[in-house]
Amino acid sequence: MILDLNDILSCENKEIYQEACLEMSAFESAMGSFPVTKHKPFTLHIINVGNKALQIQCSVEVSVSIPCDRCLEEVPYEFHLEIQEELELDGNGGVKAEDMEAESCMMGTKLDTDRLVRKEMLVHWPAKVLCKDDCRGICKKCGANLNNQACGCDQTVPDPRMAAIQDIFNKYKEV
Protein backbone atom coordinates (compact mmCIF):
# COMPACT_ATOMS: atom_id res chain seq x y z
CA MET A 1 0.00 0.00 0.00
CA ILE A 2 1.37 3.41 -0.97
CA LEU A 3 0.68 6.30 1.41
CA ASP A 4 1.24 9.94 0.45
CA LEU A 5 2.96 11.71 3.37
CA ASN A 6 3.08 15.16 1.77
CA ASP A 7 0.77 16.63 4.48
CA ILE A 8 2.84 15.43 7.42
CA LEU A 9 6.18 16.29 5.76
CA SER A 10 5.08 19.89 5.26
CA CYS A 11 3.90 20.47 8.86
CA GLU A 12 6.35 20.57 11.75
CA ASN A 13 5.50 18.35 14.77
CA LYS A 14 2.45 16.87 13.07
CA GLU A 15 1.46 13.28 13.86
CA ILE A 16 -1.09 11.02 12.25
CA TYR A 17 -2.52 7.54 12.66
CA GLN A 18 -3.08 5.81 9.33
CA GLU A 19 -4.78 2.45 8.78
CA ALA A 20 -2.88 0.25 6.30
CA CYS A 21 -3.08 -3.24 4.86
CA LEU A 22 -0.48 -5.45 3.20
CA GLU A 23 -0.90 -5.96 -0.53
CA MET A 24 1.91 -8.48 -1.02
CA SER A 25 0.73 -12.01 -1.75
CA ALA A 26 4.19 -13.55 -1.37
CA PHE A 27 7.45 -12.70 0.38
CA GLU A 28 10.12 -12.55 -2.33
CA SER A 29 13.83 -12.81 -1.51
CA ALA A 30 17.02 -14.49 -2.67
CA MET A 31 15.89 -17.57 -0.67
CA GLY A 32 12.80 -17.94 -2.86
CA SER A 33 9.14 -17.02 -2.91
CA PHE A 34 7.03 -17.74 0.17
CA PRO A 35 3.24 -17.24 0.06
CA VAL A 36 1.65 -14.92 2.61
CA THR A 37 -1.20 -16.94 4.11
CA LYS A 38 -2.63 -14.43 6.63
CA HIS A 39 -2.24 -10.77 7.47
CA LYS A 40 -4.20 -8.27 9.48
CA PRO A 41 -4.70 -4.56 8.85
CA PHE A 42 -2.42 -2.44 11.03
CA THR A 43 -2.19 1.17 12.17
CA LEU A 44 0.83 3.32 11.38
CA HIS A 45 1.77 6.06 13.82
CA ILE A 46 3.76 8.68 11.88
CA ILE A 47 5.35 11.74 13.54
CA ASN A 48 7.20 14.69 11.98
CA VAL A 49 9.66 15.57 14.76
CA GLY A 50 10.55 19.26 14.34
CA ASN A 51 11.10 18.93 10.57
CA LYS A 52 14.27 16.97 11.44
CA ALA A 53 13.06 13.37 11.44
CA LEU A 54 10.10 11.26 10.44
CA GLN A 55 9.26 8.53 12.95
CA ILE A 56 7.19 5.55 11.80
CA GLN A 57 5.83 3.03 14.32
CA CYS A 58 3.47 0.08 13.92
CA SER A 59 2.76 -3.51 14.97
CA VAL A 60 2.23 -6.01 12.17
CA GLU A 61 1.13 -9.66 12.21
CA VAL A 62 1.86 -11.73 9.11
CA SER A 63 1.80 -15.48 8.50
CA VAL A 64 4.02 -16.96 5.78
CA SER A 65 4.21 -20.54 4.52
CA ILE A 66 7.83 -21.79 4.74
CA PRO A 67 9.04 -25.32 3.89
CA CYS A 68 10.41 -27.43 6.76
CA ASP A 69 14.21 -27.61 6.62
CA ARG A 70 14.18 -31.40 7.06
CA CYS A 71 11.12 -32.82 5.27
CA LEU A 72 10.04 -29.90 3.01
CA GLU A 73 6.42 -29.91 4.28
CA GLU A 74 4.85 -26.42 4.33
CA VAL A 75 4.87 -24.82 7.80
CA PRO A 76 2.86 -21.68 8.66
CA TYR A 77 5.23 -19.24 10.38
CA GLU A 78 3.84 -16.26 12.30
CA PHE A 79 5.71 -12.93 12.31
CA HIS A 80 4.85 -10.47 15.09
CA LEU A 81 6.76 -7.36 14.06
CA GLU A 82 7.23 -4.18 16.07
CA ILE A 83 8.44 -1.68 13.50
CA GLN A 84 10.16 1.55 14.54
CA GLU A 85 11.75 3.42 11.66
CA GLU A 86 13.28 6.88 11.80
CA LEU A 87 14.15 8.80 8.64
CA GLU A 88 16.07 12.08 8.66
CA LEU A 89 14.42 14.98 6.85
CA ASP A 90 16.37 17.37 4.62
CA GLY A 91 14.49 20.50 5.75
CA ASN A 92 12.82 20.98 2.34
CA GLY A 93 9.92 18.65 3.05
CA GLY A 94 11.69 15.49 1.90
CA VAL A 95 13.79 12.59 3.19
CA LYS A 96 17.62 12.85 3.11
CA ALA A 97 19.36 11.13 0.21
CA GLU A 98 21.21 8.60 2.40
CA ASP A 99 17.87 7.36 3.76
CA MET A 100 16.57 6.89 0.20
CA GLU A 101 18.68 3.77 -0.40
CA ALA A 102 17.61 0.84 -2.60
CA GLU A 103 15.72 -0.95 0.19
CA SER A 104 14.11 2.23 1.50
CA CYS A 105 10.39 2.29 2.08
CA MET A 106 10.20 5.96 0.96
CA MET A 107 9.91 7.06 -2.67
CA GLY A 108 9.88 10.85 -2.66
CA THR A 109 7.00 11.76 -0.34
CA LYS A 110 5.32 8.36 -0.63
CA LEU A 111 5.65 5.52 1.89
CA ASP A 112 5.47 1.95 0.61
CA THR A 113 4.12 -0.08 3.55
CA ASP A 114 4.84 -3.42 1.83
CA ARG A 115 8.55 -2.51 1.57
CA LEU A 116 8.56 -1.38 5.19
CA VAL A 117 7.15 -4.73 6.35
CA ARG A 118 9.28 -6.76 3.90
CA LYS A 119 12.49 -5.16 5.21
CA GLU A 120 11.53 -6.02 8.79
CA MET A 121 10.54 -9.59 7.87
CA LEU A 122 13.93 -10.08 6.23
CA VAL A 123 15.66 -9.04 9.47
CA HIS A 124 13.49 -11.41 11.55
CA TRP A 125 13.58 -14.36 9.13
CA PRO A 126 14.09 -17.63 11.08
CA ALA A 127 17.40 -19.46 10.74
CA LYS A 128 15.68 -22.86 10.79
CA VAL A 129 12.04 -23.87 10.39
CA LEU A 130 10.84 -27.33 11.47
CA CYS A 131 7.34 -28.80 11.15
CA LYS A 132 7.86 -30.39 14.60
CA ASP A 133 10.84 -30.70 16.95
CA ASP A 134 11.35 -34.41 16.24
CA CYS A 135 11.00 -34.16 12.44
CA ARG A 136 12.74 -37.17 10.89
CA GLY A 137 13.26 -35.56 7.47
CA ILE A 138 13.44 -37.40 4.16
CA CYS A 139 15.32 -40.55 3.18
CA LYS A 140 18.64 -39.76 1.46
CA LYS A 141 18.22 -42.70 -0.91
CA CYS A 142 14.56 -42.83 -1.98
CA GLY A 143 13.26 -39.40 -0.88
CA ALA A 144 10.38 -40.73 1.23
CA ASN A 145 9.10 -38.51 4.05
CA LEU A 146 10.18 -40.46 7.15
CA ASN A 147 7.50 -38.75 9.27
CA ASN A 148 4.77 -40.48 7.22
CA GLN A 149 6.31 -43.88 6.49
CA ALA A 150 9.40 -45.96 7.09
CA CYS A 151 11.18 -46.84 3.88
CA GLY A 152 13.06 -50.11 3.36
CA CYS A 153 16.37 -48.44 2.51
CA ASP A 154 19.59 -49.44 4.30
CA GLN A 155 20.21 -46.61 6.80
CA THR A 156 23.55 -47.84 8.18
CA VAL A 157 26.35 -45.34 7.89
CA PRO A 158 29.83 -46.90 7.64
CA ASP A 159 32.59 -45.59 9.87
CA PRO A 160 34.63 -43.13 7.73
CA ARG A 161 37.85 -44.32 9.40
CA MET A 162 37.32 -47.71 7.76
CA ALA A 163 36.90 -46.27 4.24
CA ALA A 164 40.38 -47.41 3.10
CA ILE A 165 39.71 -51.00 4.16
CA GLN A 166 36.27 -50.88 2.52
CA ASP A 167 37.94 -49.75 -0.73
CA ILE A 168 40.26 -52.78 -0.61
CA PHE A 169 37.31 -55.14 -0.11
CA ASN A 170 35.39 -53.50 -2.99
CA LYS A 171 38.45 -53.73 -5.29
CA TYR A 172 38.89 -57.49 -4.79
CA LYS A 173 35.22 -58.35 -4.52
CA GLU A 174 34.12 -61.40 -6.51
CA VAL A 175 31.41 -60.70 -9.00
PDB file of C-alpha atoms in Angstrom:
ATOM      1  CA  MET A   1       0.000   0.000   0.000  1.00  0.00           C
ATOM      2  CA  ILE A   2       1.372   3.408  -0.974  1.00  0.00           C
ATOM      3  CA  LEU A   3       0.679   6.299   1.413  1.00  0.00           C
ATOM      4  CA  ASP A   4       1.244   9.939   0.449  1.00  0.00           C
ATOM      5  CA  LEU A   5       2.962  11.705   3.371  1.00  0.00           C
ATOM      6  CA  ASN A   6       3.084  15.155   1.774  1.00  0.00           C
ATOM      7  CA  ASP A   7       0.767  16.625   4.482  1.00  0.00           C
ATOM      8  CA  ILE A   8       2.844  15.427   7.415  1.00  0.00           C
ATOM      9  CA  LEU A   9       6.182  16.291   5.760  1.00  0.00           C
ATOM     10  CA  SER A  10       5.081  19.894   5.259  1.00  0.00           C
ATOM     11  CA  CYS A  11       3.895  20.472   8.858  1.00  0.00           C
ATOM     12  CA  GLU A  12       6.352  20.567  11.750  1.00  0.00           C
ATOM     13  CA  ASN A  13       5.499  18.353  14.771  1.00  0.00           C
ATOM     14  CA  LYS A  14       2.451  16.866  13.067  1.00  0.00           C
ATOM     15  CA  GLU A  15       1.460  13.284  13.856  1.00  0.00           C
ATOM     16  CA  ILE A  16      -1.090  11.021  12.249  1.00  0.00           C
ATOM     17  CA  TYR A  17      -2.521   7.544  12.659  1.00  0.00           C
ATOM     18  CA  GLN A  18      -3.079   5.806   9.335  1.00  0.00           C
ATOM     19  CA  GLU A  19      -4.785   2.447   8.781  1.00  0.00           C
ATOM     20  CA  ALA A  20      -2.880   0.247   6.303  1.00  0.00           C
ATOM     21  CA  CYS A  21      -3.079  -3.237   4.863  1.00  0.00           C
ATOM     22  CA  LEU A  22      -0.478  -5.449   3.198  1.00  0.00           C
ATOM     23  CA  GLU A  23      -0.897  -5.957  -0.528  1.00  0.00           C
ATOM     24  CA  MET A  24       1.906  -8.484  -1.018  1.00  0.00           C
ATOM     25  CA  SER A  25       0.728 -12.008  -1.748  1.00  0.00           C
ATOM     26  CA  ALA A  26       4.188 -13.552  -1.366  1.00  0.00           C
ATOM     27  CA  PHE A  27       7.449 -12.705   0.375  1.00  0.00           C
ATOM     28  CA  GLU A  28      10.121 -12.547  -2.334  1.00  0.00           C
ATOM     29  CA  SER A  29      13.825 -12.809  -1.508  1.00  0.00           C
ATOM     30  CA  ALA A  30      17.023 -14.487  -2.669  1.00  0.00           C
ATOM     31  CA  MET A  31      15.885 -17.568  -0.674  1.00  0.00           C
ATOM     32  CA  GLY A  32      12.797 -17.944  -2.862  1.00  0.00           C
ATOM     33  CA  SER A  33       9.137 -17.023  -2.909  1.00  0.00           C
ATOM     34  CA  PHE A  34       7.035 -17.738   0.174  1.00  0.00           C
ATOM     35  CA  PRO A  35       3.242 -17.241   0.062  1.00  0.00           C
ATOM     36  CA  VAL A  36       1.653 -14.915   2.609  1.00  0.00           C
ATOM     37  CA  THR A  37      -1.195 -16.936   4.108  1.00  0.00           C
ATOM     38  CA  LYS A  38      -2.633 -14.433   6.627  1.00  0.00           C
ATOM     39  CA  HIS A  39      -2.238 -10.773   7.468  1.00  0.00           C
ATOM     40  CA  LYS A  40      -4.203  -8.273   9.483  1.00  0.00           C
ATOM     41  CA  PRO A  41      -4.696  -4.560   8.855  1.00  0.00           C
ATOM     42  CA  PHE A  42      -2.417  -2.442  11.026  1.00  0.00           C
ATOM     43  CA  THR A  43      -2.192   1.166  12.169  1.00  0.00           C
ATOM     44  CA  LEU A  44       0.825   3.318  11.385  1.00  0.00           C
ATOM     45  CA  HIS A  45       1.765   6.064  13.822  1.00  0.00           C
ATOM     46  CA  ILE A  46       3.759   8.679  11.884  1.00  0.00           C
ATOM     47  CA  ILE A  47       5.345  11.741  13.536  1.00  0.00           C
ATOM     48  CA  ASN A  48       7.203  14.689  11.976  1.00  0.00           C
ATOM     49  CA  VAL A  49       9.665  15.568  14.758  1.00  0.00           C
ATOM     50  CA  GLY A  50      10.551  19.256  14.337  1.00  0.00           C
ATOM     51  CA  ASN A  51      11.100  18.927  10.570  1.00  0.00           C
ATOM     52  CA  LYS A  52      14.269  16.970  11.438  1.00  0.00           C
ATOM     53  CA  ALA A  53      13.060  13.369  11.437  1.00  0.00           C
ATOM     54  CA  LEU A  54      10.096  11.257  10.438  1.00  0.00           C
ATOM     55  CA  GLN A  55       9.256   8.525  12.953  1.00  0.00           C
ATOM     56  CA  ILE A  56       7.188   5.546  11.798  1.00  0.00           C
ATOM     57  CA  GLN A  57       5.828   3.033  14.318  1.00  0.00           C
ATOM     58  CA  CYS A  58       3.471   0.081  13.919  1.00  0.00           C
ATOM     59  CA  SER A  59       2.761  -3.512  14.969  1.00  0.00           C
ATOM     60  CA  VAL A  60       2.228  -6.014  12.171  1.00  0.00           C
ATOM     61  CA  GLU A  61       1.129  -9.656  12.212  1.00  0.00           C
ATOM     62  CA  VAL A  62       1.864 -11.727   9.108  1.00  0.00           C
ATOM     63  CA  SER A  63       1.804 -15.479   8.496  1.00  0.00           C
ATOM     64  CA  VAL A  64       4.015 -16.962   5.779  1.00  0.00           C
ATOM     65  CA  SER A  65       4.207 -20.544   4.523  1.00  0.00           C
ATOM     66  CA  ILE A  66       7.834 -21.793   4.743  1.00  0.00           C
ATOM     67  CA  PRO A  67       9.038 -25.322   3.891  1.00  0.00           C
ATOM     68  CA  CYS A  68      10.405 -27.433   6.763  1.00  0.00           C
ATOM     69  CA  ASP A  69      14.213 -27.612   6.624  1.00  0.00           C
ATOM     70  CA  ARG A  70      14.183 -31.400   7.057  1.00  0.00           C
ATOM     71  CA  CYS A  71      11.116 -32.825   5.273  1.00  0.00           C
ATOM     72  CA  LEU A  72      10.039 -29.904   3.011  1.00  0.00           C
ATOM     73  CA  GLU A  73       6.421 -29.912   4.284  1.00  0.00           C
ATOM     74  CA  GLU A  74       4.852 -26.424   4.330  1.00  0.00           C
ATOM     75  CA  VAL A  75       4.871 -24.823   7.804  1.00  0.00           C
ATOM     76  CA  PRO A  76       2.861 -21.684   8.657  1.00  0.00           C
ATOM     77  CA  TYR A  77       5.231 -19.240  10.378  1.00  0.00           C
ATOM     78  CA  GLU A  78       3.842 -16.257  12.299  1.00  0.00           C
ATOM     79  CA  PHE A  79       5.709 -12.931  12.310  1.00  0.00           C
ATOM     80  CA  HIS A  80       4.853 -10.470  15.092  1.00  0.00           C
ATOM     81  CA  LEU A  81       6.763  -7.361  14.064  1.00  0.00           C
ATOM     82  CA  GLU A  82       7.229  -4.180  16.074  1.00  0.00           C
ATOM     83  CA  ILE A  83       8.442  -1.678  13.504  1.00  0.00           C
ATOM     84  CA  GLN A  84      10.164   1.551  14.540  1.00  0.00           C
ATOM     85  CA  GLU A  85      11.749   3.423  11.657  1.00  0.00           C
ATOM     86  CA  GLU A  86      13.278   6.885  11.803  1.00  0.00           C
ATOM     87  CA  LEU A  87      14.155   8.798   8.639  1.00  0.00           C
ATOM     88  CA  GLU A  88      16.066  12.085   8.664  1.00  0.00           C
ATOM     89  CA  LEU A  89      14.421  14.984   6.853  1.00  0.00           C
ATOM     90  CA  ASP A  90      16.368  17.374   4.623  1.00  0.00           C
ATOM     91  CA  GLY A  91      14.492  20.499   5.751  1.00  0.00           C
ATOM     92  CA  ASN A  92      12.819  20.977   2.345  1.00  0.00           C
ATOM     93  CA  GLY A  93       9.917  18.649   3.046  1.00  0.00           C
ATOM     94  CA  GLY A  94      11.690  15.490   1.902  1.00  0.00           C
ATOM     95  CA  VAL A  95      13.790  12.591   3.190  1.00  0.00           C
ATOM     96  CA  LYS A  96      17.621  12.855   3.108  1.00  0.00           C
ATOM     97  CA  ALA A  97      19.357  11.125   0.215  1.00  0.00           C
ATOM     98  CA  GLU A  98      21.212   8.595   2.405  1.00  0.00           C
ATOM     99  CA  ASP A  99      17.869   7.362   3.763  1.00  0.00           C
ATOM    100  CA  MET A 100      16.567   6.895   0.197  1.00  0.00           C
ATOM    101  CA  GLU A 101      18.680   3.766  -0.402  1.00  0.00           C
ATOM    102  CA  ALA A 102      17.613   0.839  -2.602  1.00  0.00           C
ATOM    103  CA  GLU A 103      15.720  -0.954   0.193  1.00  0.00           C
ATOM    104  CA  SER A 104      14.115   2.227   1.505  1.00  0.00           C
ATOM    105  CA  CYS A 105      10.393   2.289   2.076  1.00  0.00           C
ATOM    106  CA  MET A 106      10.203   5.961   0.959  1.00  0.00           C
ATOM    107  CA  MET A 107       9.910   7.063  -2.672  1.00  0.00           C
ATOM    108  CA  GLY A 108       9.877  10.853  -2.658  1.00  0.00           C
ATOM    109  CA  THR A 109       6.997  11.762  -0.338  1.00  0.00           C
ATOM    110  CA  LYS A 110       5.322   8.355  -0.628  1.00  0.00           C
ATOM    111  CA  LEU A 111       5.648   5.525   1.892  1.00  0.00           C
ATOM    112  CA  ASP A 112       5.474   1.947   0.612  1.00  0.00           C
ATOM    113  CA  THR A 113       4.121  -0.081   3.554  1.00  0.00           C
ATOM    114  CA  ASP A 114       4.841  -3.419   1.835  1.00  0.00           C
ATOM    115  CA  ARG A 115       8.548  -2.513   1.569  1.00  0.00           C
ATOM    116  CA  LEU A 116       8.561  -1.384   5.188  1.00  0.00           C
ATOM    117  CA  VAL A 117       7.147  -4.735   6.354  1.00  0.00           C
ATOM    118  CA  ARG A 118       9.284  -6.765   3.899  1.00  0.00           C
ATOM    119  CA  LYS A 119      12.487  -5.164   5.210  1.00  0.00           C
ATOM    120  CA  GLU A 120      11.528  -6.020   8.793  1.00  0.00           C
ATOM    121  CA  MET A 121      10.539  -9.591   7.867  1.00  0.00           C
ATOM    122  CA  LEU A 122      13.929 -10.082   6.229  1.00  0.00           C
ATOM    123  CA  VAL A 123      15.664  -9.043   9.467  1.00  0.00           C
ATOM    124  CA  HIS A 124      13.494 -11.408  11.550  1.00  0.00           C
ATOM    125  CA  TRP A 125      13.582 -14.365   9.125  1.00  0.00           C
ATOM    126  CA  PRO A 126      14.087 -17.626  11.084  1.00  0.00           C
ATOM    127  CA  ALA A 127      17.404 -19.463  10.736  1.00  0.00           C
ATOM    128  CA  LYS A 128      15.683 -22.859  10.790  1.00  0.00           C
ATOM    129  CA  VAL A 129      12.036 -23.872  10.391  1.00  0.00           C
ATOM    130  CA  LEU A 130      10.840 -27.326  11.470  1.00  0.00           C
ATOM    131  CA  CYS A 131       7.342 -28.797  11.148  1.00  0.00           C
ATOM    132  CA  LYS A 132       7.863 -30.389  14.596  1.00  0.00           C
ATOM    133  CA  ASP A 133      10.836 -30.701  16.954  1.00  0.00           C
ATOM    134  CA  ASP A 134      11.346 -34.411  16.242  1.00  0.00           C
ATOM    135  CA  CYS A 135      10.999 -34.158  12.438  1.00  0.00           C
ATOM    136  CA  ARG A 136      12.739 -37.169  10.892  1.00  0.00           C
ATOM    137  CA  GLY A 137      13.261 -35.560   7.473  1.00  0.00           C
ATOM    138  CA  ILE A 138      13.437 -37.402   4.161  1.00  0.00           C
ATOM    139  CA  CYS A 139      15.325 -40.546   3.178  1.00  0.00           C
ATOM    140  CA  LYS A 140      18.642 -39.761   1.464  1.00  0.00           C
ATOM    141  CA  LYS A 141      18.224 -42.695  -0.914  1.00  0.00           C
ATOM    142  CA  CYS A 142      14.562 -42.835  -1.978  1.00  0.00           C
ATOM    143  CA  GLY A 143      13.260 -39.397  -0.878  1.00  0.00           C
ATOM    144  CA  ALA A 144      10.375 -40.732   1.232  1.00  0.00           C
ATOM    145  CA  ASN A 145       9.095 -38.508   4.052  1.00  0.00           C
ATOM    146  CA  LEU A 146      10.179 -40.459   7.146  1.00  0.00           C
ATOM    147  CA  ASN A 147       7.502 -38.752   9.273  1.00  0.00           C
ATOM    148  CA  ASN A 148       4.774 -40.478   7.225  1.00  0.00           C
ATOM    149  CA  GLN A 149       6.309 -43.878   6.486  1.00  0.00           C
ATOM    150  CA  ALA A 150       9.401 -45.956   7.088  1.00  0.00           C
ATOM    151  CA  CYS A 151      11.182 -46.843   3.882  1.00  0.00           C
ATOM    152  CA  GLY A 152      13.057 -50.114   3.363  1.00  0.00           C
ATOM    153  CA  CYS A 153      16.370 -48.438   2.510  1.00  0.00           C
ATOM    154  CA  ASP A 154      19.586 -49.439   4.303  1.00  0.00           C
ATOM    155  CA  GLN A 155      20.214 -46.613   6.797  1.00  0.00           C
ATOM    156  CA  THR A 156      23.547 -47.840   8.176  1.00  0.00           C
ATOM    157  CA  VAL A 157      26.353 -45.337   7.885  1.00  0.00           C
ATOM    158  CA  PRO A 158      29.828 -46.899   7.638  1.00  0.00           C
ATOM    159  CA  ASP A 159      32.590 -45.591   9.866  1.00  0.00           C
ATOM    160  CA  PRO A 160      34.628 -43.128   7.733  1.00  0.00           C
ATOM    161  CA  ARG A 161      37.846 -44.325   9.403  1.00  0.00           C
ATOM    162  CA  MET A 162      37.315 -47.709   7.756  1.00  0.00           C
ATOM    163  CA  ALA A 163      36.903 -46.268   4.238  1.00  0.00           C
ATOM    164  CA  ALA A 164      40.385 -47.411   3.100  1.00  0.00           C
ATOM    165  CA  ILE A 165      39.710 -50.998   4.157  1.00  0.00           C
ATOM    166  CA  GLN A 166      36.271 -50.877   2.521  1.00  0.00           C
ATOM    167  CA  ASP A 167      37.940 -49.749  -0.733  1.00  0.00           C
ATOM    168  CA  ILE A 168      40.261 -52.784  -0.608  1.00  0.00           C
ATOM    169  CA  PHE A 169      37.306 -55.139  -0.114  1.00  0.00           C
ATOM    170  CA  ASN A 170      35.394 -53.498  -2.988  1.00  0.00           C
ATOM    171  CA  LYS A 171      38.453 -53.728  -5.286  1.00  0.00           C
ATOM    172  CA  TYR A 172      38.889 -57.487  -4.793  1.00  0.00           C
ATOM    173  CA  LYS A 173      35.215 -58.349  -4.523  1.00  0.00           C
ATOM    174  CA  GLU A 174      34.120 -61.399  -6.510  1.00  0.00           C
ATOM    175  CA  VAL A 175      31.415 -60.697  -8.997  1.00  0.00           C
TER     176      VAL A 175
END
